[in-house]
Amino acid sequence: MPRYILAVDAGTTNNRAVLYEERGQIAGVAQRELTQHYPAPGLVEHDPQEIWQGIVEAIQELLAAQRIAPSAIAALGITNQRETTLIWERHNGRPIMNAIVWQDRRTAPICERLEAEGLAPYVQEHTGLRIDAYFSATKIAWMLEKVAGARQKAERQQLCFGTVDSWILWKLSGGRLHCTDYSNASRTMLFDIHTKQWDATLLKALQIPPSLMPKVIPSSGICAESDSAILGESVLIGGIAGDQQAALFGQGCYRRGTAKNTYGTGCFLLMNIGERPTHSQQGLLTTIAWALEQEGALKIDYALEGSVYMAGAVIQWLRDELHLIKDAAASQKIAQSLSDNGDVYLVPAFSGLGSPYWDMYARGTIVGLTRGSGPAHIVRAALESIVYQSSEVLSSMQEDSGIAIESLSVDGGACQNDFILQFQADMSAIPVRRPRVIESTSRGAAFLAGLACGYWHSTAQLEEYWELEGSFEPQIQQSQRQQLLQRWKMAVERARGWAQ
């Protein structure tokens, strides 16, 4: 009898294999770091072969360390960095170039063209998204235009596009399956979230042949078996979701109005809005949370999402570029050494600003420095910036939906920082809840796969496995909260005015 569910988490900075037991507890983890390639300012790439190799090595290391055979795995789930774009040759699986990562801004001119053509209202109405270089659509168009021979091959149906989940599924299936799930499809800026089909108007506007696009399948449902040559035995593949939707599922946010914030490389706040999509008037995105097969029918839940480009990446910047901290954990102690921020604000618009501004040309800015400002003020301002950005998203989300969020569940590496979570509670004026298992992303992928194969039987059962580790309650007055947020907004305007 299979005893485990295996989750593959293909992230922005590393690839991980995580083994889950019956009550949703982690039985083992293995990972491989992923090299970041920066060909020029604003450009970010990953090597697709390194992504795949890192995943295979992580799975093999994990199974060896736990001394289990693939036959002990009931099913495998995949979760992935979203929007990152790959194109490969259909007959041999060879990528035509490195993957263009979600953070990459090279396609801003294509976005400007689409805006000039008046497509922004159409894009929001049909895809739930904003025109932005963040999404896969303009990355595909750029590849077809810039890579020699790519357009001709695409028109001859010789190429496949995929986000990272599609690439992994293609490789795991031995090249038999070119698919993505509804959650990832909804992040391409090419998928109509109402008709649940690839949008012919947008494909035509970007000159993308429809044959390039993967088949869209449920987020939970057995779709294939892995090629037995990879692990020595085949394993059922039963769950796929983009990392933020997987985290929402892993946090047990199955009811309308429940929300989570993931503090990863970026910061992503999602709220389940149920089975009807609500289009944002506050600069947020409407996305498909997941699609579940239930008694022969497809149940789709939607979510409102706010995307903050720089969260954990800001802490990495403090460590790797400014050398102000030795490791991420040191940032909490340094921030807490000050009684306040000294009126210093850091806007980490290193790749522009996401929700609710969607400003591709904003740039990183530090304001409020005086002769008395020191390294600790910059460190504290960096941590506070993560919270300010999330607080703006949370406020917009409640205004859009008309739902008062009662509490915020959190996950991701930076949620281990107590300073960040207490400041988040203070700035958002709601309790912040940290679960005992903060591996929500891979856990969500495991839950989706486990439901597909019958390892778990219902979302109600999965909710029972959520355990609270710590709760952070608001501690400041409304007047102080408003003053801090107002000063933050002033700093943001300085960052947005840089390119003007």
PDB file of N, CA, C and O in Angstrom, residues 85-87 96-97 100 106-107 109-111 113-114 135-147 150-151 154 161 188-190 202-209 212-213:
ATOM      1  N   THR A  85       8.600  31.416 -18.709  1.00  0.00           N
ATOM      2  CA  THR A  85       8.195  30.962 -20.033  1.00  0.00           C
ATOM      3  C   THR A  85       9.279  30.156 -20.733  1.00  0.00           C
ATOM      4  O   THR A  85      10.433  30.587 -20.797  1.00  0.00           O
ATOM      5  N   LEU A  86       8.882  28.993 -21.248  1.00  0.00           N
ATOM      6  CA  LEU A  86       9.787  28.129 -22.001  1.00  0.00           C
ATOM      7  C   LEU A  86       9.155  27.792 -23.341  1.00  0.00           C
ATOM      8  O   LEU A  86       7.933  27.669 -23.459  1.00  0.00           O
ATOM      9  N   ILE A  87       9.997  27.622 -24.339  1.00  0.00           N
ATOM     10  CA  ILE A  87       9.572  27.056 -25.622  1.00  0.00           C
ATOM     11  C   ILE A  87      10.594  26.000 -26.009  1.00  0.00           C
ATOM     12  O   ILE A  87      11.801  26.240 -25.930  1.00  0.00           O
ATOM     13  N   ILE A  96      14.545  26.240 -27.057  1.00  0.00           N
ATOM     14  CA  ILE A  96      15.114  27.119 -28.080  1.00  0.00           C
ATOM     15  C   ILE A  96      15.981  28.207 -27.462  1.00  0.00           C
ATOM     16  O   ILE A  96      16.778  28.840 -28.164  1.00  0.00           O
ATOM     17  N   MET A  97      15.860  28.435 -26.145  1.00  0.00           N
ATOM     18  CA  MET A  97      16.705  29.370 -25.407  1.00  0.00           C
ATOM     19  C   MET A  97      16.424  29.160 -23.924  1.00  0.00           C
ATOM     20  O   MET A  97      15.599  28.317 -23.558  1.00  0.00           O
ATOM     21  N   ILE A 100      12.600  32.497 -19.827  1.00  0.00           N
ATOM     22  CA  ILE A 100      12.500  33.890 -19.397  1.00  0.00           C
ATOM     23  C   ILE A 100      11.679  33.915 -18.112  1.00  0.00           C
ATOM     24  O   ILE A 100      10.524  33.489 -18.087  1.00  0.00           O
ATOM     25  N   ARG A 106      12.054  42.576 -20.111  1.00  0.00           N
ATOM     26  CA  ARG A 106      12.466  42.891 -21.479  1.00  0.00           C
ATOM     27  C   ARG A 106      11.296  43.147 -22.431  1.00  0.00           C
ATOM     28  O   ARG A 106      11.471  43.751 -23.484  1.00  0.00           O
ATOM     29  N   THR A 107      10.128  42.662 -22.082  1.00  0.00           N
ATOM     30  CA  THR A 107       9.000  42.780 -23.016  1.00  0.00           C
ATOM     31  C   THR A 107       8.128  43.999 -22.736  1.00  0.00           C
ATOM     32  O   THR A 107       7.014  44.105 -23.268  1.00  0.00           O
ATOM     33  N   PRO A 109       8.276  46.982 -23.976  1.00  0.00           N
ATOM     34  CA  PRO A 109       7.830  47.654 -25.208  1.00  0.00           C
ATOM     35  C   PRO A 109       6.658  46.951 -25.891  1.00  0.00           C
ATOM     36  O   PRO A 109       5.796  47.616 -26.488  1.00  0.00           O
ATOM     37  N   ILE A 110       6.608  45.627 -25.826  1.00  0.00           N
ATOM     38  CA  ILE A 110       5.467  44.903 -26.407  1.00  0.00           C
ATOM     39  C   ILE A 110       4.196  45.251 -25.634  1.00  0.00           C
ATOM     40  O   ILE A 110       3.120  45.437 -26.225  1.00  0.00           O
ATOM     41  N   CYS A 111       4.323  45.356 -24.308  1.00  0.00           N
ATOM     42  CA  CYS A 111       3.174  45.726 -23.488  1.00  0.00           C
ATOM     43  C   CYS A 111       2.681  47.119 -23.858  1.00  0.00           C
ATOM     44  O   CYS A 111       1.461  47.362 -23.933  1.00  0.00           O
ATOM     45  N   ARG A 113       2.890  48.528 -26.733  1.00  0.00           N
ATOM     46  CA  ARG A 113       2.191  48.426 -28.019  1.00  0.00           C
ATOM     47  C   ARG A 113       0.766  47.931 -27.818  1.00  0.00           C
ATOM     48  O   ARG A 113      -0.188  48.467 -28.417  1.00  0.00           O
ATOM     49  N   LEU A 114       0.599  46.922 -26.990  1.00  0.00           N
ATOM     50  CA  LEU A 114      -0.738  46.401 -26.717  1.00  0.00           C
ATOM     51  C   LEU A 114      -1.624  47.462 -26.063  1.00  0.00           C
ATOM     52  O   LEU A 114      -2.813  47.574 -26.376  1.00  0.00           O
ATOM     53  N   PHE A 135       3.666  38.623 -17.213  1.00  0.00           N
ATOM     54  CA  PHE A 135       2.958  37.429 -17.670  1.00  0.00           C
ATOM     55  C   PHE A 135       3.626  36.787 -18.890  1.00  0.00           C
ATOM     56  O   PHE A 135       4.483  37.379 -19.535  1.00  0.00           O
ATOM     57  N   SER A 136       3.187  35.574 -19.200  1.00  0.00           N
ATOM     58  CA  SER A 136       3.877  34.767 -20.213  1.00  0.00           C
ATOM     59  C   SER A 136       3.665  35.266 -21.637  1.00  0.00           C
ATOM     60  O   SER A 136       4.529  35.075 -22.498  1.00  0.00           O
ATOM     61  N   ALA A 137       2.523  35.894 -21.924  1.00  0.00           N
ATOM     62  CA  ALA A 137       2.131  36.188 -23.300  1.00  0.00           C
ATOM     63  C   ALA A 137       3.193  36.947 -24.077  1.00  0.00           C
ATOM     64  O   ALA A 137       3.589  36.540 -25.187  1.00  0.00           O
ATOM     65  N   THR A 138       3.664  38.060 -23.520  1.00  0.00           N
ATOM     66  CA  THR A 138       4.634  38.868 -24.264  1.00  0.00           C
ATOM     67  C   THR A 138       6.008  38.206 -24.307  1.00  0.00           C
ATOM     68  O   THR A 138       6.794  38.462 -25.221  1.00  0.00           O
ATOM     69  N   LYS A 139       6.282  37.341 -23.349  1.00  0.00           N
ATOM     70  CA  LYS A 139       7.541  36.585 -23.374  1.00  0.00           C
ATOM     71  C   LYS A 139       7.555  35.613 -24.557  1.00  0.00           C
ATOM     72  O   LYS A 139       8.577  35.450 -25.241  1.00  0.00           O
ATOM     73  N   ILE A 140       6.414  34.955 -24.799  1.00  0.00           N
ATOM     74  CA  ILE A 140       6.308  34.057 -25.958  1.00  0.00           C
ATOM     75  C   ILE A 140       6.531  34.846 -27.242  1.00  0.00           C
ATOM     76  O   ILE A 140       7.302  34.434 -28.130  1.00  0.00           O
ATOM     77  N   ALA A 141       5.843  35.984 -27.359  1.00  0.00           N
ATOM     78  CA  ALA A 141       5.964  36.803 -28.564  1.00  0.00           C
ATOM     79  C   ALA A 141       7.406  37.237 -28.796  1.00  0.00           C
ATOM     80  O   ALA A 141       7.897  37.234 -29.937  1.00  0.00           O
ATOM     81  N   TRP A 142       8.087  37.604 -27.721  1.00  0.00           N
ATOM     82  CA  TRP A 142       9.486  38.040 -27.827  1.00  0.00           C
ATOM     83  C   TRP A 142      10.365  36.890 -28.327  1.00  0.00           C
ATOM     84  O   TRP A 142      11.206  37.074 -29.212  1.00  0.00           O
ATOM     85  N   MET A 143      10.186  35.694 -27.772  1.00  0.00           N
ATOM     86  CA  MET A 143      10.978  34.531 -28.193  1.00  0.00           C
ATOM     87  C   MET A 143      10.771  34.224 -29.678  1.00  0.00           C
ATOM     88  O   MET A 143      11.726  33.967 -30.417  1.00  0.00           O
ATOM     89  N   LEU A 144       9.512  34.238 -30.100  1.00  0.00           N
ATOM     90  CA  LEU A 144       9.226  33.930 -31.505  1.00  0.00           C
ATOM     91  C   LEU A 144       9.836  34.967 -32.441  1.00  0.00           C
ATOM     92  O   LEU A 144      10.232  34.650 -33.569  1.00  0.00           O
ATOM     93  N   GLU A 145       9.937  36.190 -31.971  1.00  0.00           N
ATOM     94  CA  GLU A 145      10.480  37.267 -32.800  1.00  0.00           C
ATOM     95  C   GLU A 145      12.004  37.280 -32.811  1.00  0.00           C
ATOM     96  O   GLU A 145      12.633  37.520 -33.851  1.00  0.00           O
ATOM     97  N   LYS A 146      12.624  36.980 -31.662  1.00  0.00           N
ATOM     98  CA  LYS A 146      14.063  37.197 -31.515  1.00  0.00           C
ATOM     99  C   LYS A 146      14.918  35.951 -31.741  1.00  0.00           C
ATOM    100  O   LYS A 146      16.098  36.068 -32.089  1.00  0.00           O
ATOM    101  N   VAL A 147      14.366  34.759 -31.521  1.00  0.00           N
ATOM    102  CA  VAL A 147      15.165  33.539 -31.682  1.00  0.00           C
ATOM    103  C   VAL A 147      15.112  33.112 -33.149  1.00  0.00           C
ATOM    104  O   VAL A 147      14.028  32.907 -33.709  1.00  0.00           O
ATOM    105  N   ALA A 150      12.556  30.566 -34.955  1.00  0.00           N
ATOM    106  CA  ALA A 150      11.505  30.130 -34.027  1.00  0.00           C
ATOM    107  C   ALA A 150      10.113  30.309 -34.628  1.00  0.00           C
ATOM    108  O   ALA A 150       9.253  29.420 -34.516  1.00  0.00           O
ATOM    109  N   ARG A 151       9.868  31.454 -35.269  1.00  0.00           N
ATOM    110  CA  ARG A 151       8.533  31.688 -35.804  1.00  0.00           C
ATOM    111  C   ARG A 151       8.175  30.676 -36.888  1.00  0.00           C
ATOM    112  O   ARG A 151       7.058  30.154 -36.933  1.00  0.00           O
ATOM    113  N   ALA A 154       7.364  27.434 -35.261  1.00  0.00           N
ATOM    114  CA  ALA A 154       6.077  27.505 -34.575  1.00  0.00           C
ATOM    115  C   ALA A 154       4.931  27.372 -35.568  1.00  0.00           C
ATOM    116  O   ALA A 154       3.940  26.677 -35.313  1.00  0.00           O
ATOM    117  N   PHE A 161       5.009  25.617 -26.275  1.00  0.00           N
ATOM    118  CA  PHE A 161       5.163  26.581 -25.176  1.00  0.00           C
ATOM    119  C   PHE A 161       4.710  25.928 -23.882  1.00  0.00           C
ATOM    120  O   PHE A 161       3.759  25.137 -23.860  1.00  0.00           O
ATOM    121  N   THR A 188      -1.132  33.321 -17.982  1.00  0.00           N
ATOM    122  CA  THR A 188      -0.379  33.563 -19.209  1.00  0.00           C
ATOM    123  C   THR A 188      -0.775  34.859 -19.905  1.00  0.00           C
ATOM    124  O   THR A 188      -0.057  35.353 -20.762  1.00  0.00           O
ATOM    125  N   MET A 189      -1.925  35.430 -19.564  1.00  0.00           N
ATOM    126  CA  MET A 189      -2.515  36.583 -20.267  1.00  0.00           C
ATOM    127  C   MET A 189      -3.018  36.174 -21.648  1.00  0.00           C
ATOM    128  O   MET A 189      -3.193  37.006 -22.531  1.00  0.00           O
ATOM    129  N   LEU A 190      -3.251  34.876 -21.809  1.00  0.00           N
ATOM    130  CA  LEU A 190      -3.757  34.337 -23.077  1.00  0.00           C
ATOM    131  C   LEU A 190      -4.976  33.437 -22.879  1.00  0.00           C
ATOM    132  O   LEU A 190      -5.502  32.899 -23.850  1.00  0.00           O
ATOM    133  N   LEU A 202      -6.273  37.368 -28.483  1.00  0.00           N
ATOM    134  CA  LEU A 202      -4.965  37.703 -27.922  1.00  0.00           C
ATOM    135  C   LEU A 202      -3.844  36.926 -28.610  1.00  0.00           C
ATOM    136  O   LEU A 202      -2.746  37.463 -28.812  1.00  0.00           O
ATOM    137  N   LEU A 203      -4.103  35.683 -28.949  1.00  0.00           N
ATOM    138  CA  LEU A 203      -3.113  34.921 -29.704  1.00  0.00           C
ATOM    139  C   LEU A 203      -2.811  35.612 -31.028  1.00  0.00           C
ATOM    140  O   LEU A 203      -1.644  35.749 -31.431  1.00  0.00           O
ATOM    141  N   LYS A 204      -3.842  36.100 -31.685  1.00  0.00           N
ATOM    142  CA  LYS A 204      -3.663  36.779 -32.971  1.00  0.00           C
ATOM    143  C   LYS A 204      -2.925  38.096 -32.785  1.00  0.00           C
ATOM    144  O   LYS A 204      -2.036  38.445 -33.580  1.00  0.00           O
ATOM    145  N   ALA A 205      -3.269  38.845 -31.740  1.00  0.00           N
ATOM    146  CA  ALA A 205      -2.635  40.142 -31.500  1.00  0.00           C
ATOM    147  C   ALA A 205      -1.133  40.009 -31.275  1.00  0.00           C
ATOM    148  O   ALA A 205      -0.353  40.907 -31.631  1.00  0.00           O
ATOM    149  N   LEU A 206      -0.721  38.879 -30.703  1.00  0.00           N
ATOM    150  CA  LEU A 206       0.699  38.651 -30.419  1.00  0.00           C
ATOM    151  C   LEU A 206       1.356  37.707 -31.420  1.00  0.00           C
ATOM    152  O   LEU A 206       2.513  37.339 -31.248  1.00  0.00           O
ATOM    153  N   GLN A 207       0.612  37.311 -32.451  1.00  0.00           N
ATOM    154  CA  GLN A 207       1.113  36.441 -33.519  1.00  0.00           C
ATOM    155  C   GLN A 207       1.673  35.128 -32.958  1.00  0.00           C
ATOM    156  O   GLN A 207       2.762  34.687 -33.311  1.00  0.00           O
ATOM    157  N   ILE A 208       0.883  34.524 -32.070  1.00  0.00           N
ATOM    158  CA  ILE A 208       1.258  33.248 -31.462  1.00  0.00           C
ATOM    159  C   ILE A 208       0.388  32.148 -32.065  1.00  0.00           C
ATOM    160  O   ILE A 208      -0.840  32.165 -31.888  1.00  0.00           O
ATOM    161  N   PRO A 209       0.953  31.194 -32.774  1.00  0.00           N
ATOM    162  CA  PRO A 209       0.156  30.098 -33.342  1.00  0.00           C
ATOM    163  C   PRO A 209      -0.531  29.277 -32.242  1.00  0.00           C
ATOM    164  O   PRO A 209       0.125  28.902 -31.257  1.00  0.00           O
ATOM    165  N   LEU A 212       0.976  26.112 -30.513  1.00  0.00           N
ATOM    166  CA  LEU A 212       2.048  26.227 -29.533  1.00  0.00           C
ATOM    167  C   LEU A 212       1.553  25.952 -28.117  1.00  0.00           C
ATOM    168  O   LEU A 212       2.333  25.579 -27.234  1.00  0.00           O
ATOM    169  N   MET A 213       0.236  26.110 -27.908  1.00  0.00           N
ATOM    170  CA  MET A 213      -0.307  26.124 -26.557  1.00  0.00           C
ATOM    171  C   MET A 213      -0.599  24.717 -26.031  1.00  0.00           C
ATOM    172  O   MET A 213      -1.052  23.846 -26.768  1.00  0.00           O
TER     173      MET A 213
END
